[in-house]
Coordinates of C-alpha atoms and ligand atoms in Angstrom, one line a residue:
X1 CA 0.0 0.0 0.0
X2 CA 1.1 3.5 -0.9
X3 CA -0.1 6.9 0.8
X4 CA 0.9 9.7 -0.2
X5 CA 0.5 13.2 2.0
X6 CA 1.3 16.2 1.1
X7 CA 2.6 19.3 3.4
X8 CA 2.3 23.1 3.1
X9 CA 5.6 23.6 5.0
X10 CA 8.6 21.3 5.6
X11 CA 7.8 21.7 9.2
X12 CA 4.5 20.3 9.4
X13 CA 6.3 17.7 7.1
X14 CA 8.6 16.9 10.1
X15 CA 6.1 17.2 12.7
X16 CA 4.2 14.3 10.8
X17 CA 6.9 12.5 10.1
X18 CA 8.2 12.7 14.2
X19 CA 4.3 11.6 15.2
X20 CA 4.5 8.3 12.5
X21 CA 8.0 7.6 13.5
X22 CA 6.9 7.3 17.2
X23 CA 4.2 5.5 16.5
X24 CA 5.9 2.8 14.1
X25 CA 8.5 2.8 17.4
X26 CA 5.9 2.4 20.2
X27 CA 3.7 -0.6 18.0
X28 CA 7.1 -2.1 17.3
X29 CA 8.2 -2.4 20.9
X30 CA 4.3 -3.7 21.7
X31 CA 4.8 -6.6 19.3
X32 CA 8.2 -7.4 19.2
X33 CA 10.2 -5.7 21.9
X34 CA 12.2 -3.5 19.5
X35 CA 12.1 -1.2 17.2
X36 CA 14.4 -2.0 14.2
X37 CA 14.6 1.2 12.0
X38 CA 17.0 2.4 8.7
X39 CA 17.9 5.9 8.8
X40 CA 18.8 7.9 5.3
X41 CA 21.6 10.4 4.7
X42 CA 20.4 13.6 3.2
X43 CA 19.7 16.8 4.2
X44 CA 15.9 16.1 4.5
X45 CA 15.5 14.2 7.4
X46 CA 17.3 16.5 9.4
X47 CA 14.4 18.3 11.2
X48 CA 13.2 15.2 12.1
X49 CA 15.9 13.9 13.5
X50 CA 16.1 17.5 15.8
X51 CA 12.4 17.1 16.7
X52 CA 12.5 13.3 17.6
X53 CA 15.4 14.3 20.4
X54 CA 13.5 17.3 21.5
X55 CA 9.8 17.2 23.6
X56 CA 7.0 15.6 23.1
X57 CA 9.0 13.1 21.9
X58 CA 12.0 12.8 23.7
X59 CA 10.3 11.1 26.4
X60 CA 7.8 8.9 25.1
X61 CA 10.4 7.5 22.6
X62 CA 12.1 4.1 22.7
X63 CA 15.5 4.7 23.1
X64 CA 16.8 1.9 24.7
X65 CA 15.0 -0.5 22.7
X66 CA 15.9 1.1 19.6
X67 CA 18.4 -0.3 16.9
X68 CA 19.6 2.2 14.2
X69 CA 21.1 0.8 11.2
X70 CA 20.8 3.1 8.0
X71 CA 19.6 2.1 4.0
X72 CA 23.2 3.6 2.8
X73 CA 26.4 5.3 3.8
X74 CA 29.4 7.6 2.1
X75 CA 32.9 5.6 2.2
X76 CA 33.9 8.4 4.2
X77 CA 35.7 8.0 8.0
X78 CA 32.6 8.3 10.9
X79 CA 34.0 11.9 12.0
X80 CA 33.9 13.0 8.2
X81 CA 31.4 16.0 7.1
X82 CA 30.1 13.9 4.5
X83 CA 29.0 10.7 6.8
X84 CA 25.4 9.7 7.2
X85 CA 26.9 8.1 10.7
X86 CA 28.3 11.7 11.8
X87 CA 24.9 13.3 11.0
X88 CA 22.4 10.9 13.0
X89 CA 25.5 11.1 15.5
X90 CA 25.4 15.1 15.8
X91 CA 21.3 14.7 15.7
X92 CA 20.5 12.3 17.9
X93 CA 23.3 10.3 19.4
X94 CA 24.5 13.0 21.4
X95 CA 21.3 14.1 23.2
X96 CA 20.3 10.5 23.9
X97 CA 20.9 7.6 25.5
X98 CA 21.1 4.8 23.5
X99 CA 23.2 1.4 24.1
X100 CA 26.3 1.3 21.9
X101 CA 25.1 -2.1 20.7
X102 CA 22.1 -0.5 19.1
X103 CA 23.9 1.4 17.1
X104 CA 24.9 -0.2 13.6
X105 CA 26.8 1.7 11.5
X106 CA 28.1 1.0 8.1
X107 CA 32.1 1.3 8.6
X108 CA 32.3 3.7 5.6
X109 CA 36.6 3.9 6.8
X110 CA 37.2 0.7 5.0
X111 CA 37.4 -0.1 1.2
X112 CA 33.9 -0.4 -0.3
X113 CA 33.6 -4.0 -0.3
X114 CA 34.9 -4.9 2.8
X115 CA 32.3 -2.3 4.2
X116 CA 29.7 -3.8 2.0
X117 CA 30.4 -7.3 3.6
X118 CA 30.8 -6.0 7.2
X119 CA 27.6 -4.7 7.2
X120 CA 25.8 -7.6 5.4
X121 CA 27.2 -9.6 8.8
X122 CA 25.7 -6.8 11.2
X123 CA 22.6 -7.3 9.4
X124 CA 23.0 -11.2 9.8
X125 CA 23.5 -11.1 13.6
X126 CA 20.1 -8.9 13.9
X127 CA 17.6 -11.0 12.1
X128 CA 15.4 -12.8 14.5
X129 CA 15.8 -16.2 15.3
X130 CA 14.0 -17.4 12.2
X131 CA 15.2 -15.4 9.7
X132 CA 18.3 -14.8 7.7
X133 CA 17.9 -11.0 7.4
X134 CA 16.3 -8.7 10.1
X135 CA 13.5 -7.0 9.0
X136 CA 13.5 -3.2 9.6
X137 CA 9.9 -2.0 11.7
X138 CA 10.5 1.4 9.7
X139 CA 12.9 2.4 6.7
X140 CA 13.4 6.0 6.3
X141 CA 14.1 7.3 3.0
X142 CA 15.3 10.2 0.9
X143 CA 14.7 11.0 -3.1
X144 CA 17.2 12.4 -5.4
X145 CA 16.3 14.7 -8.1
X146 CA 17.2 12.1 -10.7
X147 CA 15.3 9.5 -8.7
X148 CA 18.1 7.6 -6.6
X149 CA 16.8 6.5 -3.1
X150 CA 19.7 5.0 -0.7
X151 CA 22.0 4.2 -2.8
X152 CA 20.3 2.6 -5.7
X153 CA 21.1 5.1 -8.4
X154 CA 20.1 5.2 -12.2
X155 CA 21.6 3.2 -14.4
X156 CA 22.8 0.3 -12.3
X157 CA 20.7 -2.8 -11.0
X158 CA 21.1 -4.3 -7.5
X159 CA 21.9 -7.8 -7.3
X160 CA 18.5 -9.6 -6.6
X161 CA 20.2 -11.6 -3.7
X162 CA 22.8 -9.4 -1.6
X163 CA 22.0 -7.6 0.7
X164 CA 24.4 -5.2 0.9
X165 CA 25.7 -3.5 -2.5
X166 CA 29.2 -1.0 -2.9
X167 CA 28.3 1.0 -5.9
X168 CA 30.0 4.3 -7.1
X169 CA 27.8 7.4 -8.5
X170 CA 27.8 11.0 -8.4
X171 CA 25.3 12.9 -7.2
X172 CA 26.1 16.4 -6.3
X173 CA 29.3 16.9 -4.4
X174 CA 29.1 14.3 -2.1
X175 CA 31.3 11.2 -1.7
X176 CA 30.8 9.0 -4.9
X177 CA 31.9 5.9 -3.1
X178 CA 29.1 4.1 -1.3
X179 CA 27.2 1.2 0.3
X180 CA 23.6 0.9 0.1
X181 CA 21.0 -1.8 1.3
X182 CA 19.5 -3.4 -1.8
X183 CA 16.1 -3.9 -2.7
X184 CA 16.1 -7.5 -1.4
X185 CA 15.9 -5.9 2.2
X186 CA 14.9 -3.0 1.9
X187 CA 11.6 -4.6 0.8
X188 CA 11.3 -6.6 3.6
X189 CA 10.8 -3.9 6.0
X190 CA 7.5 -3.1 7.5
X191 CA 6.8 0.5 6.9
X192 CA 9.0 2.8 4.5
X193 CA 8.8 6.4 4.5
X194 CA 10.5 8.7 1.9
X195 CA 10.5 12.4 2.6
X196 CA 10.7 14.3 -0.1
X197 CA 11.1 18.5 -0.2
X198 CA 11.9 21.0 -2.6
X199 CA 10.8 21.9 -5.9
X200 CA 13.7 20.3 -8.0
X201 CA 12.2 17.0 -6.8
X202 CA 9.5 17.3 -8.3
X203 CA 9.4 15.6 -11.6
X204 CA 11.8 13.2 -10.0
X205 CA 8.4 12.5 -7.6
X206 CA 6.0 12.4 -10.7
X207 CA 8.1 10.1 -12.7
X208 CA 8.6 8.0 -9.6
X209 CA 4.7 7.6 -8.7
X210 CA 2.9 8.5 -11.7
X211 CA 5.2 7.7 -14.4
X212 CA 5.7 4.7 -16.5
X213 CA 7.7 1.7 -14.8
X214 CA 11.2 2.3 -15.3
X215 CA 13.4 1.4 -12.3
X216 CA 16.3 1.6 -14.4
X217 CA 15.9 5.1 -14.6
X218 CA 14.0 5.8 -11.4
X219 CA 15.4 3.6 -8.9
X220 CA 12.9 4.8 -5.7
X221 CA 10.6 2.6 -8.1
X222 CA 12.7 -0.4 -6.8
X223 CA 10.6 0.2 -3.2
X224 CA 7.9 -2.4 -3.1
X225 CA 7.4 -3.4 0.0
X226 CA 6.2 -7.2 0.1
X227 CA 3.8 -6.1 3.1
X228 CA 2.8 -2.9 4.6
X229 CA 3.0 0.7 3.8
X230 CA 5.1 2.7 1.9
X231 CA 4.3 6.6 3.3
X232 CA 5.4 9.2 1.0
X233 CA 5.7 12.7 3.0
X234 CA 6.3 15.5 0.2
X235 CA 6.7 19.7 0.9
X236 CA 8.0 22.5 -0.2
X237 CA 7.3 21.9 -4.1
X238 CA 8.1 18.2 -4.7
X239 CA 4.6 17.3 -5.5
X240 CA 4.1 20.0 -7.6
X241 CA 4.3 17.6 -11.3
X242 CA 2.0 14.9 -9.4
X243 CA -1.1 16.0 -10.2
X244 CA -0.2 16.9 -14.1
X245 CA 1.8 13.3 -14.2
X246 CA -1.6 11.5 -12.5
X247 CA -3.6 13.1 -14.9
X248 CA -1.7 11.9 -18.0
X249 CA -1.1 8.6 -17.0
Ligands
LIG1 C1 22.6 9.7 1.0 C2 21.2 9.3 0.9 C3 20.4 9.7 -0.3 C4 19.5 10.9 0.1 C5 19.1 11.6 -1.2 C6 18.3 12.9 -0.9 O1 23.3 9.3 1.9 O2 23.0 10.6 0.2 O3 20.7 8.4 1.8 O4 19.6 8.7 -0.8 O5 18.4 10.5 0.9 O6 20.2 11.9 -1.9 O7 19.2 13.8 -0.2 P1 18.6 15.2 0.3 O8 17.7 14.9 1.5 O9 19.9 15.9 0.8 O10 17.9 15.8 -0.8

């Protein structure tokens, strides 16, 4: 299932976003005694992040039960300005309590596929005791203007059986070098939510939804979650081609 809402401001985005994190967290803990959950580099997710430290949600929140893993990281050291790790580290990490345990990071200091397969065996030693692969209560994603989510970017196709990929691609100036999650977990998670702000995504979120199916071109097309719901919170502009893209299709 797909739902789509749509903000007027990018902080009633991440005041929505906070309230359906916590309660993915809270109905995770109820049923399974943890709360298993991806994070995504970016810039978007940011606010959210700063509001999920802050009140009401500090308190109500999870911490200890929490594991944080995230859908893709820059090959860059942890301290680096370019690390998805430094970010949630500098958001969250440092206000809260959480177990070092819990805390999974893709070692984006080592050469890509060592990285790749370290992570695959953090992944490993998660999944419940009847599964191969953990699956994630929540996975939180971002949308590039040329349609890349994690790290799955244009032009290249995952391998339908890893689940860890290291793939190279430029996007902006960030760190080319990275390691991403593949489809084959990512679409095993319960819930995925994309965020998605600013007009220059916005034919990237048309083509995505609306558009024809072309994954090869618009990877966030690779999300399919086998069961549950895929939330897609868009501000600021991205949803502006939707309705013209809908209406053509
Ligand atoms: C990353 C990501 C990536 C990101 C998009 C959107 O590490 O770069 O996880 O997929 O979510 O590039 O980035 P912005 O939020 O900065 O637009």
């Amino acid at each position: 299932m797909i739902e789509l809402q749509q903000f007027s401001t990018k902080e009633e985005l991440d005041r929505a976003a906070a309230d359906l994190v916590l309660a993915v967290a809270l109905e995770a803990l109820a049923r399974r005694g943890r709360f298993l959950w991806a994070l995504s580099g970016g810039g978007t997710p940011q606010g959210l992040y700063e509001l999920l430290v802050a009140e009401p949600y500090r308190s109500q929140f999870p911490w200890s039960e929490s594991y944080f893993f995230w859908g893709d990281e820059r090959l860059v050291p942890p301290d680096d300005a370019g690390s998805n790790f430094r970010q949630a580290k500098r958001a969250i990490f440092d206000h809260v309590e959480i177990p070092a345990a819990n805390i999974q990071r893709i070692p984006g200091e080592l050469p890509a596929e060592w990285a790749a397969r370290a992570y695959a065996g953090s992944l490993a030693l998660s999944a419940g005791p009847t599964e191969k692969w953990p699956r994630f209560d929540l996975v939180l994603l971002g949308l590039g203007a040329d349609g890349h989510t994690a790290s799955l970017f244009p032009g290249q196709t995952p391998p339908p059986a890893e689940p860890t990929l290291a793939v190279t691609a430029d996007y902006e100036d960030r760190p080319s070098r990275r390691v991403t999650l593949t489809p084959m977990i990512l679409n095993e998670a319960r819930t995925a939510l994309f965020l998605v702000t600013g007009r220059s995504k916005a034919a990237a979120l048309a083509a995505v939804l609306a558009g024809p199916a072309d994954p090869h071109s618009y990877p966030a097309q690779r999300i399919k979650l086998r069961e549950g719901t895929t939330y897609w919170f868009a501000a600021d502009g991205s949803a502006d081609e939707l309705e013209d893209a809908f209406l053509a299709a």
